Backbone as JSON Lines, residues from 0, in Angstrom:
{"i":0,"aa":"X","n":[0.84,-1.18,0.0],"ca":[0.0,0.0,0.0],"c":[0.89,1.24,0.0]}
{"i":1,"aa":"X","n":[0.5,2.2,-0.76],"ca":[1.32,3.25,-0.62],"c":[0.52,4.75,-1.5]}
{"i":2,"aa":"X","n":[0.81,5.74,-0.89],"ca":[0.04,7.02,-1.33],"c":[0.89,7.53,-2.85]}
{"i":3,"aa":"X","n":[0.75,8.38,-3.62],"ca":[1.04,8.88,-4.62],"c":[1.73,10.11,-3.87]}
{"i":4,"aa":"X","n":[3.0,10.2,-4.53],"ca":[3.29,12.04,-4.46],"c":[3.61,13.09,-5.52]}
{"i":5,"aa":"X","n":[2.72,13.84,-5.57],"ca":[2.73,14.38,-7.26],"c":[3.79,14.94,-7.32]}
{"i":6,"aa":"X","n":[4.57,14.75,-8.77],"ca":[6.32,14.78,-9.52],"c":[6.74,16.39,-8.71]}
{"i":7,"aa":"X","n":[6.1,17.24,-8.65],"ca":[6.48,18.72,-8.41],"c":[6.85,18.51,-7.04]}
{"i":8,"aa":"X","n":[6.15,18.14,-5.94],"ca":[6.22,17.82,-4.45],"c":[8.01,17.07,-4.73]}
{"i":9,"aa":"X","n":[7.33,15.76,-5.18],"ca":[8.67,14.74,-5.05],"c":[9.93,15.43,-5.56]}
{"i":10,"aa":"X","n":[10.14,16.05,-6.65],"ca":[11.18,16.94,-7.23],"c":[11.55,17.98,-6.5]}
{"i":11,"aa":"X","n":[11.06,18.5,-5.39],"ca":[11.25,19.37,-4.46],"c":[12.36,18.56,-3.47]}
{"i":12,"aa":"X","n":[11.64,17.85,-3.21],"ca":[12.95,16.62,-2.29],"c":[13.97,16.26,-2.69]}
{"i":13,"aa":"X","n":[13.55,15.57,-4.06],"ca":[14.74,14.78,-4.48],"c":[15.69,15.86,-5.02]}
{"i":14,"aa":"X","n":[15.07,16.96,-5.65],"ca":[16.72,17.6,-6.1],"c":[17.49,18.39,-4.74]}
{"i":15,"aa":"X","n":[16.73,18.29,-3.71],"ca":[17.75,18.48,-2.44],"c":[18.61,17.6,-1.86]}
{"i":16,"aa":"X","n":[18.68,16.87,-2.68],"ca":[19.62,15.46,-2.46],"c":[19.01,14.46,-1.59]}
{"i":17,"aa":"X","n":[17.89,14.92,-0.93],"ca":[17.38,13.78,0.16],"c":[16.13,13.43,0.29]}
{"i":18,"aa":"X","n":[15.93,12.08,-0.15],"ca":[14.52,11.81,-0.3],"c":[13.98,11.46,1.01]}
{"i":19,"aa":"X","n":[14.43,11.15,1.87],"ca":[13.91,10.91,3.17],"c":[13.1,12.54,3.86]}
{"i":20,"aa":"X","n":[12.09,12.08,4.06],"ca":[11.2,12.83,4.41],"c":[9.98,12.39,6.25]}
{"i":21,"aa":"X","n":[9.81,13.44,6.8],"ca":[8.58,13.54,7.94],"c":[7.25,13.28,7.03]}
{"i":22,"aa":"X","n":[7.02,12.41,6.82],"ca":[4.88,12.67,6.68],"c":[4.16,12.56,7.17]}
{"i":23,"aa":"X","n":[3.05,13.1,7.57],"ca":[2.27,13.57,8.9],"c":[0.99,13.21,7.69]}
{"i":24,"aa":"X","n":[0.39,12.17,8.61],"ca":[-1.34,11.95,7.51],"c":[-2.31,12.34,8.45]}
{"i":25,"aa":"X","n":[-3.26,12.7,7.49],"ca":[-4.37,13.43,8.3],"c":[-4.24,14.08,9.8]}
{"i":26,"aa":"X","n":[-3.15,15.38,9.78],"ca":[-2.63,15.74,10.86],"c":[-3.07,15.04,12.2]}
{"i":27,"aa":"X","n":[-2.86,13.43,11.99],"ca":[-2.74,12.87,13.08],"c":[-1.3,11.8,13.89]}
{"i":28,"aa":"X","n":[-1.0,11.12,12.54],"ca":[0.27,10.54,12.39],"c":[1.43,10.77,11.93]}
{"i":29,"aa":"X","n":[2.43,11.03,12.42],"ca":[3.94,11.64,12.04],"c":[5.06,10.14,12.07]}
{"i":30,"aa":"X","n":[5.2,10.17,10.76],"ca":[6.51,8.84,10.57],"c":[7.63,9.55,9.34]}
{"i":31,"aa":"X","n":[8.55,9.01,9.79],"ca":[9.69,9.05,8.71],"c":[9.68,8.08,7.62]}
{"i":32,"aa":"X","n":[9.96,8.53,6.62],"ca":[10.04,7.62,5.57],"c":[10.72,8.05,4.04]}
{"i":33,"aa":"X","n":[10.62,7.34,2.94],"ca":[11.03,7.78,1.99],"c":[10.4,8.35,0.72]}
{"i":34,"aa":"X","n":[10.63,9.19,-0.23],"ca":[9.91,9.21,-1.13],"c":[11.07,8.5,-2.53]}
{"i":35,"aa":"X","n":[9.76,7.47,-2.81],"ca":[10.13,6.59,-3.59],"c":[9.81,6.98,-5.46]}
{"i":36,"aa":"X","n":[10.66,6.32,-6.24],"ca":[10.39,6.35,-7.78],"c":[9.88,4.92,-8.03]}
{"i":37,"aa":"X","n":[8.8,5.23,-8.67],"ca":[8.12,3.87,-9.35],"c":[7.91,3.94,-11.14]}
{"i":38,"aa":"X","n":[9.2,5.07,-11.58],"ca":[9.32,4.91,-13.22],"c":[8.38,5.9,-13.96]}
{"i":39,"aa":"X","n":[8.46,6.6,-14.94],"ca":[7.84,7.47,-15.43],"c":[7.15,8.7,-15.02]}
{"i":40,"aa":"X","n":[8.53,9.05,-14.19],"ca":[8.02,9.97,-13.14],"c":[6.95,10.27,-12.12]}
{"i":41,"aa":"X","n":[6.94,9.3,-11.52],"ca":[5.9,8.67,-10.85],"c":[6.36,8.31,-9.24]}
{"i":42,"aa":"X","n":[5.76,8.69,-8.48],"ca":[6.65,8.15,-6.5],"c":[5.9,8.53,-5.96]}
{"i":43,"aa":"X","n":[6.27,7.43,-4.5],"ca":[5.05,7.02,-4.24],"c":[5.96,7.13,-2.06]}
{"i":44,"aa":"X","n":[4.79,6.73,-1.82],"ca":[5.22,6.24,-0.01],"c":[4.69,5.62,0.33]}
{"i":45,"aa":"X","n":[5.66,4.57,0.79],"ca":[4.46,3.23,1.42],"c":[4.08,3.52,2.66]}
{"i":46,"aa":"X","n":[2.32,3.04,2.56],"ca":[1.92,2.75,4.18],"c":[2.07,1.4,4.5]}
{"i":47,"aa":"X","n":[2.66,1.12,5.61],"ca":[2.48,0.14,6.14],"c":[1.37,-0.17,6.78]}
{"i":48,"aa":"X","n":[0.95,-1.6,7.19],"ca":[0.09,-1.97,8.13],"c":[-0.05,-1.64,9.32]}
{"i":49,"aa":"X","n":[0.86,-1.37,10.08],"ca":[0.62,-0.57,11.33],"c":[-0.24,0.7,11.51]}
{"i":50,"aa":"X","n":[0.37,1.55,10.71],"ca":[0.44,3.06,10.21],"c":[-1.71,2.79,9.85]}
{"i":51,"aa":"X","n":[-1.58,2.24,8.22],"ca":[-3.18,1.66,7.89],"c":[-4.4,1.38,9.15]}
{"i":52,"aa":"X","n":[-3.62,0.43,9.86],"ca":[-4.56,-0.01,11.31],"c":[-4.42,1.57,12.16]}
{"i":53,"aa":"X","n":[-3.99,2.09,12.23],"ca":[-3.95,3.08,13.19],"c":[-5.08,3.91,12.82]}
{"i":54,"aa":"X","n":[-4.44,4.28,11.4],"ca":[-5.42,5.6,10.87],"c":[-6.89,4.81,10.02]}
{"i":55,"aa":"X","n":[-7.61,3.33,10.56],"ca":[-8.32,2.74,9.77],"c":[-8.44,3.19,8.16]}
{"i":56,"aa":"X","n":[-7.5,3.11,7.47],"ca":[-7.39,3.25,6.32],"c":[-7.26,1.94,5.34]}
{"i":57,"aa":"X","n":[-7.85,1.99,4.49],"ca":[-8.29,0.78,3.41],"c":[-8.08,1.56,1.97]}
{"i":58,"aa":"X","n":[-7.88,0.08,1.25],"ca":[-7.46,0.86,-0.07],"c":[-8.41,1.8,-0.68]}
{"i":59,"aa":"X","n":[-8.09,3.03,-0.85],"ca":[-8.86,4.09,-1.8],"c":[-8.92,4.9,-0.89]}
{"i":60,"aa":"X","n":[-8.99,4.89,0.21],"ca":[-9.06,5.47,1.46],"c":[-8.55,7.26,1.07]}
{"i":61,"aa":"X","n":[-9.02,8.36,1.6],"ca":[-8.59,9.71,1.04],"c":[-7.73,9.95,2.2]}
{"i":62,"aa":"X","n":[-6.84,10.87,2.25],"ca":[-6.01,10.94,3.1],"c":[-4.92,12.44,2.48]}
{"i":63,"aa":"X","n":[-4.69,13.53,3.82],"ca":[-4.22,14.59,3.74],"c":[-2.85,13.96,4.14]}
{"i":64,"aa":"X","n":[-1.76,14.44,3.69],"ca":[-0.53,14.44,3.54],"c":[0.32,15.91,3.89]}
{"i":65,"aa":"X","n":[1.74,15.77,4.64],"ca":[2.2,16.89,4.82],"c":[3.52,16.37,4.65]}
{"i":66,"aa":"X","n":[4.08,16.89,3.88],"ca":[5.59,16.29,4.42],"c":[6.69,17.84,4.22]}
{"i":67,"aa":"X","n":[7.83,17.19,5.02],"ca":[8.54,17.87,5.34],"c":[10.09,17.01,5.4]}
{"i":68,"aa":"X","n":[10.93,17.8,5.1],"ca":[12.56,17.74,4.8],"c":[12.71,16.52,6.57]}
{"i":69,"aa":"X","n":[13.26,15.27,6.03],"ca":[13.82,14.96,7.65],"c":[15.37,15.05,8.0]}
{"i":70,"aa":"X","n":[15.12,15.98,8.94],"ca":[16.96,16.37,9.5],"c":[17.37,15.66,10.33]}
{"i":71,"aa":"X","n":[16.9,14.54,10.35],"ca":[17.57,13.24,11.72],"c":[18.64,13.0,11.12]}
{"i":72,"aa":"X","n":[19.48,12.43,11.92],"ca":[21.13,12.26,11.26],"c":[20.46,10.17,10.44]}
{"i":73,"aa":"X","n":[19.62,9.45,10.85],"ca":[19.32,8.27,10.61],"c":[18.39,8.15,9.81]}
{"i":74,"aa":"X","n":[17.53,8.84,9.94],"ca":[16.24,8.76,8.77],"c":[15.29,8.06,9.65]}
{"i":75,"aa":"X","n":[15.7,7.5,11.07],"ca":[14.38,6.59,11.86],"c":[14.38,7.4,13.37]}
{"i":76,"aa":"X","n":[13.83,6.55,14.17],"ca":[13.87,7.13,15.31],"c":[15.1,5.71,16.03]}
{"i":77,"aa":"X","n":[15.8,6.22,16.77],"ca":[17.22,5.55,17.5],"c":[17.11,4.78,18.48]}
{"i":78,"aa":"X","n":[16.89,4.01,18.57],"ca":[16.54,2.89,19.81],"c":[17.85,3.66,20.87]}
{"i":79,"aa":"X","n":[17.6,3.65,21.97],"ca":[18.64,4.27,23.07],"c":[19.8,2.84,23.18]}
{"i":80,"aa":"X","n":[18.85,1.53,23.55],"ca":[19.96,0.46,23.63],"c":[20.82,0.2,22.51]}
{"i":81,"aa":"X","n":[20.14,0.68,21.43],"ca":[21.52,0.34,20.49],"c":[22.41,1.58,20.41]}
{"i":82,"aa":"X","n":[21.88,2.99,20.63],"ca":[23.25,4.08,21.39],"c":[23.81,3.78,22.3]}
{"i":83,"aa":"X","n":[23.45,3.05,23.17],"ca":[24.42,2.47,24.42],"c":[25.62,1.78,24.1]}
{"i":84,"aa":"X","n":[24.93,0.35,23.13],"ca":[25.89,-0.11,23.09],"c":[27.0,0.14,22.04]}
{"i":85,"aa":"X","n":[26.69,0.74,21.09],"ca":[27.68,1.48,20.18],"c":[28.84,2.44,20.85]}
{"i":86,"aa":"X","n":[27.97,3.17,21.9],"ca":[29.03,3.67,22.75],"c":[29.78,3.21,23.81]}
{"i":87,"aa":"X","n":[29.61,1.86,24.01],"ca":[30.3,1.29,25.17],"c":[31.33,0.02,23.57]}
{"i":88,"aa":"X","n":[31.04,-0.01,22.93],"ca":[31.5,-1.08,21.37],"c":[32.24,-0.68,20.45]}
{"i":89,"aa":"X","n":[33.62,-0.08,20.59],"ca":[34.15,1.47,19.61],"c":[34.56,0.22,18.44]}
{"i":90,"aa":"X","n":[34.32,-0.96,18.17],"ca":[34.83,-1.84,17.2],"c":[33.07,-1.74,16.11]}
{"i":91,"aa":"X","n":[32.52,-2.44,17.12],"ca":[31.04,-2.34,16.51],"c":[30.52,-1.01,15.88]}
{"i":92,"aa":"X","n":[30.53,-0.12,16.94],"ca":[30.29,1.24,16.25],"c":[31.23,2.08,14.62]}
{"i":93,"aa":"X","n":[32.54,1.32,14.95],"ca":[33.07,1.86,13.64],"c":[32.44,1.09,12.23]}
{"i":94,"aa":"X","n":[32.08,-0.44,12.89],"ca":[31.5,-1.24,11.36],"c":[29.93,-0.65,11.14]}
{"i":95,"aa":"X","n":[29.58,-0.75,12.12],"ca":[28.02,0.25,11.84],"c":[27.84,1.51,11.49]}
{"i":96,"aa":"X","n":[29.03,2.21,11.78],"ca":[28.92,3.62,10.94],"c":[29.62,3.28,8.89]}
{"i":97,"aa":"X","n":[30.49,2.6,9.01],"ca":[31.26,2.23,7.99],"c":[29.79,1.44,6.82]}
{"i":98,"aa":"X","n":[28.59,1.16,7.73],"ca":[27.57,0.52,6.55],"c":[27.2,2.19,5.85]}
{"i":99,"aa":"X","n":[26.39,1.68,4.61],"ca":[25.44,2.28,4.15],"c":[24.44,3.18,4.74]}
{"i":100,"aa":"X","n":[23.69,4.1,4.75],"ca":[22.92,4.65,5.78],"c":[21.5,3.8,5.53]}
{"i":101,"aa":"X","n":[21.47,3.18,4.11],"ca":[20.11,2.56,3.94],"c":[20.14,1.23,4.78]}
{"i":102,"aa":"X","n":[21.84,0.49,4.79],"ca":[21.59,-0.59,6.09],"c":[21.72,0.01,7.2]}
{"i":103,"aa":"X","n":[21.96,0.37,7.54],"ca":[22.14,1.13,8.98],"c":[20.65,1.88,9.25]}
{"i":104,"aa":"X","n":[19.56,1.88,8.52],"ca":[18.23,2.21,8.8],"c":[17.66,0.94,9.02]}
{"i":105,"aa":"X","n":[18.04,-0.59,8.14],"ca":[17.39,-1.44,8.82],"c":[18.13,-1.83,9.74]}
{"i":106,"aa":"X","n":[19.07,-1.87,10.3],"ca":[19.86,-2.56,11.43],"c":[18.93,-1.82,12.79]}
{"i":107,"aa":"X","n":[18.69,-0.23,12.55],"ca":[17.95,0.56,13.42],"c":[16.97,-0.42,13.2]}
{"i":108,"aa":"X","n":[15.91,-0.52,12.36],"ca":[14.61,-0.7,12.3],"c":[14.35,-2.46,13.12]}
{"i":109,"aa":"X","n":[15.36,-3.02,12.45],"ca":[15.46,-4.17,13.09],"c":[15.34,-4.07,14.67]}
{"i":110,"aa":"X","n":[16.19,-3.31,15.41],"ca":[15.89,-2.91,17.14],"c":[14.67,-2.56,17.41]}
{"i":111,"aa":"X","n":[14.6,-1.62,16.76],"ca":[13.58,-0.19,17.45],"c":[12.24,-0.56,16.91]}
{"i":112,"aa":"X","n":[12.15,-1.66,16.33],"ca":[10.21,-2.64,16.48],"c":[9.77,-2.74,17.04]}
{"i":113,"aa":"X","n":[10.61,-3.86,17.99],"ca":[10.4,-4.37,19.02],"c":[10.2,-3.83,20.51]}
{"i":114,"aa":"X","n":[8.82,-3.82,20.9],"ca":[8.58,-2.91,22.33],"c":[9.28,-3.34,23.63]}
{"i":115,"aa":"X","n":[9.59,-4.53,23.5],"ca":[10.24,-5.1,24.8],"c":[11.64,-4.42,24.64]}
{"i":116,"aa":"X","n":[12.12,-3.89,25.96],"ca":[13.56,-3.69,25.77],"c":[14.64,-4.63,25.96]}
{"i":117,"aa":"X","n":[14.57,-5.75,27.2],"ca":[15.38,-6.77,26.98],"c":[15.42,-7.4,25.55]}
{"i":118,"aa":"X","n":[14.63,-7.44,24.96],"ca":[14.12,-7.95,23.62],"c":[15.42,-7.25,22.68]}
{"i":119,"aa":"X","n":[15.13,-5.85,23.0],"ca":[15.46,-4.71,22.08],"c":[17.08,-4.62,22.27]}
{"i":120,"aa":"X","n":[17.76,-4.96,23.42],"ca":[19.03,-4.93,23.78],"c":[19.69,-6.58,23.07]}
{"i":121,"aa":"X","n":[18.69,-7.07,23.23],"ca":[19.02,-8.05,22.99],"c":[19.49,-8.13,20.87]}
{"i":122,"aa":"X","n":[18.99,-7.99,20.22],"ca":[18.74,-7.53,18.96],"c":[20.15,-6.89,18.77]}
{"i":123,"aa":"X","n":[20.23,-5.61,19.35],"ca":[21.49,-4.92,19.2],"c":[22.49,-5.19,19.25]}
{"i":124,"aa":"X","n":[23.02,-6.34,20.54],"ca":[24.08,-7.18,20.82],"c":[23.81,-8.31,19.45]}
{"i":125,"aa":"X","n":[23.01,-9.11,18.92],"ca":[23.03,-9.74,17.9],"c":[23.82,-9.27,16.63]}
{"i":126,"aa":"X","n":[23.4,-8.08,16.91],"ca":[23.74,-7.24,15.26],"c":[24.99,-7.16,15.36]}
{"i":127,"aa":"X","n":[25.75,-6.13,16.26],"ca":[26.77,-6.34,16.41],"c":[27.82,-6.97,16.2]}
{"i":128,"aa":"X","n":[27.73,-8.27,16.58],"ca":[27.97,-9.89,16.85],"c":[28.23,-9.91,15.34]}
{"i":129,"aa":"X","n":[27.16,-9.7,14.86],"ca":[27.34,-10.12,13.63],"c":[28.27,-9.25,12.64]}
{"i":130,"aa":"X","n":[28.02,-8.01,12.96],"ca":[28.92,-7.06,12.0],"c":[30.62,-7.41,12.17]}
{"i":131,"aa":"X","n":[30.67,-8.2,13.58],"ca":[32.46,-8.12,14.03],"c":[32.99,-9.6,13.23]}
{"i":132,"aa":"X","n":[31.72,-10.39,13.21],"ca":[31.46,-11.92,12.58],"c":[32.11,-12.26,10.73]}
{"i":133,"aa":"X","n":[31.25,-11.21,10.65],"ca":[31.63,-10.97,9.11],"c":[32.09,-9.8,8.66]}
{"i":134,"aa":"X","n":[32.95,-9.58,9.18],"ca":[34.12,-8.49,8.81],"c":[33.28,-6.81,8.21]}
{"i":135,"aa":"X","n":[32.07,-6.67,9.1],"ca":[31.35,-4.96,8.6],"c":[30.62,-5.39,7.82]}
{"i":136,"aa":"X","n":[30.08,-6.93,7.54],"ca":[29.07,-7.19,6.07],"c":[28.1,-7.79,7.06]}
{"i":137,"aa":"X","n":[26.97,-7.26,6.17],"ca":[25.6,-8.28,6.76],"c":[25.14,-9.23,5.88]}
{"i":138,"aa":"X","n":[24.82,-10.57,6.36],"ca":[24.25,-11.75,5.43],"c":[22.79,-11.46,6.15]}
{"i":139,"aa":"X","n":[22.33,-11.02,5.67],"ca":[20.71,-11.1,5.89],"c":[19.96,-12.34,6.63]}
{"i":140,"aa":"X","n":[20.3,-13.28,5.35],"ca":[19.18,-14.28,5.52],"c":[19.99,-14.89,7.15]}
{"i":141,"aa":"X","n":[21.7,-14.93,7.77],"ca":[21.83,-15.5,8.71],"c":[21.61,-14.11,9.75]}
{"i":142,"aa":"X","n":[21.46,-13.26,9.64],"ca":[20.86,-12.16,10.71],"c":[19.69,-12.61,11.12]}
{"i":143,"aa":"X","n":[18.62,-12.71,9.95],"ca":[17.42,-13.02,10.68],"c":[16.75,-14.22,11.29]}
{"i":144,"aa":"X","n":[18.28,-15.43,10.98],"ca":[18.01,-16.79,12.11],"c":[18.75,-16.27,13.41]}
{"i":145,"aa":"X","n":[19.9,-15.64,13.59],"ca":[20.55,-15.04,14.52],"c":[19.55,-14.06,15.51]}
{"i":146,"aa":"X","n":[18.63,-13.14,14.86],"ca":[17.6,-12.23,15.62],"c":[16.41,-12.89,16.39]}
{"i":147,"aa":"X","n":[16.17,-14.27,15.83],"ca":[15.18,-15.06,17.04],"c":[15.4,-14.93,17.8]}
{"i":148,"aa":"X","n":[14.54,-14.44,18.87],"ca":[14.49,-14.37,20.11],"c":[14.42,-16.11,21.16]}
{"i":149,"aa":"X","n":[15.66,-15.0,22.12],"ca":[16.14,-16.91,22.45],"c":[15.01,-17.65,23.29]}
{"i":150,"aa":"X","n":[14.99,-19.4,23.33],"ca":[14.16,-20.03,23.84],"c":[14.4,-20.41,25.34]}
């Protein structure tokens, strides 16, 4: 699911070099996200299911839009346990700054889901683990047997 953003709006962003954007729907919900190209000058923003369930929105659904430039240094919101441990981890923290900022938004996103914080600390120390594991690279598919939460 995802809203339309007409080419003039989106071209406002993108030629500022940064498509990451605040959108605020029906001045009730405020999330970070991206504005995306879907080809023929055409972009779009996905809603997720959360976001949908919140604002009971269904496809066709009308919906006011606001967006705005996002000046977060991450593009998400920062789980605190994974600032902790980056700052107590000067090995980990150099391979996690050394990613991409688009992995380094899911490595965030990967933490900062999850409402439990042991949960959430827990996640962070995984990632980690893994970045020192494989030399600053992430294998996905063994991150997300590694991110089960233990039994």
């Amino acid at each position: 699911y995802h809203i339309k953003v007409p080419k003039p709006i989106a071209n406002h962003f993108t030629e500022m070099g940064d498509k990451r954007v605040v959108c605020r729907l029906n001045d009730t919900l405020e999330f970070q996200c991206a504005i995306m190209p879907a080809g023929d000058g055409v972009f779009f923003i996905n809603i997720n299911k959360k976001i949908r369930d919140q604002l009971k929105l269904k496809e066709g659904s009308k919906v006011i839009a606001h967006l705005e430039k996002d000046n977060s240094e991450y593009g998400l919101p920062f789980p605190e346990e994974l600032k902790e441990l980056l700052e107590q981890d000067s090995e980990g923290n150099k391979l996690f700054h050394a990613l991409t900022p688009g992995k380094q938004r899911n490595l965030i996103y990967a933490v900062g889901q999850v409402k439990n914080t042991d949960l959430r600390i827990h996640r962070a120390m995984v990632i980690l683990d893994h970045l020192k594991k494989n030399a600053g690279k992430i294998n996905f598919r063994q991150l997300n047997q590694e991110l089960r939460p233990p039994s």
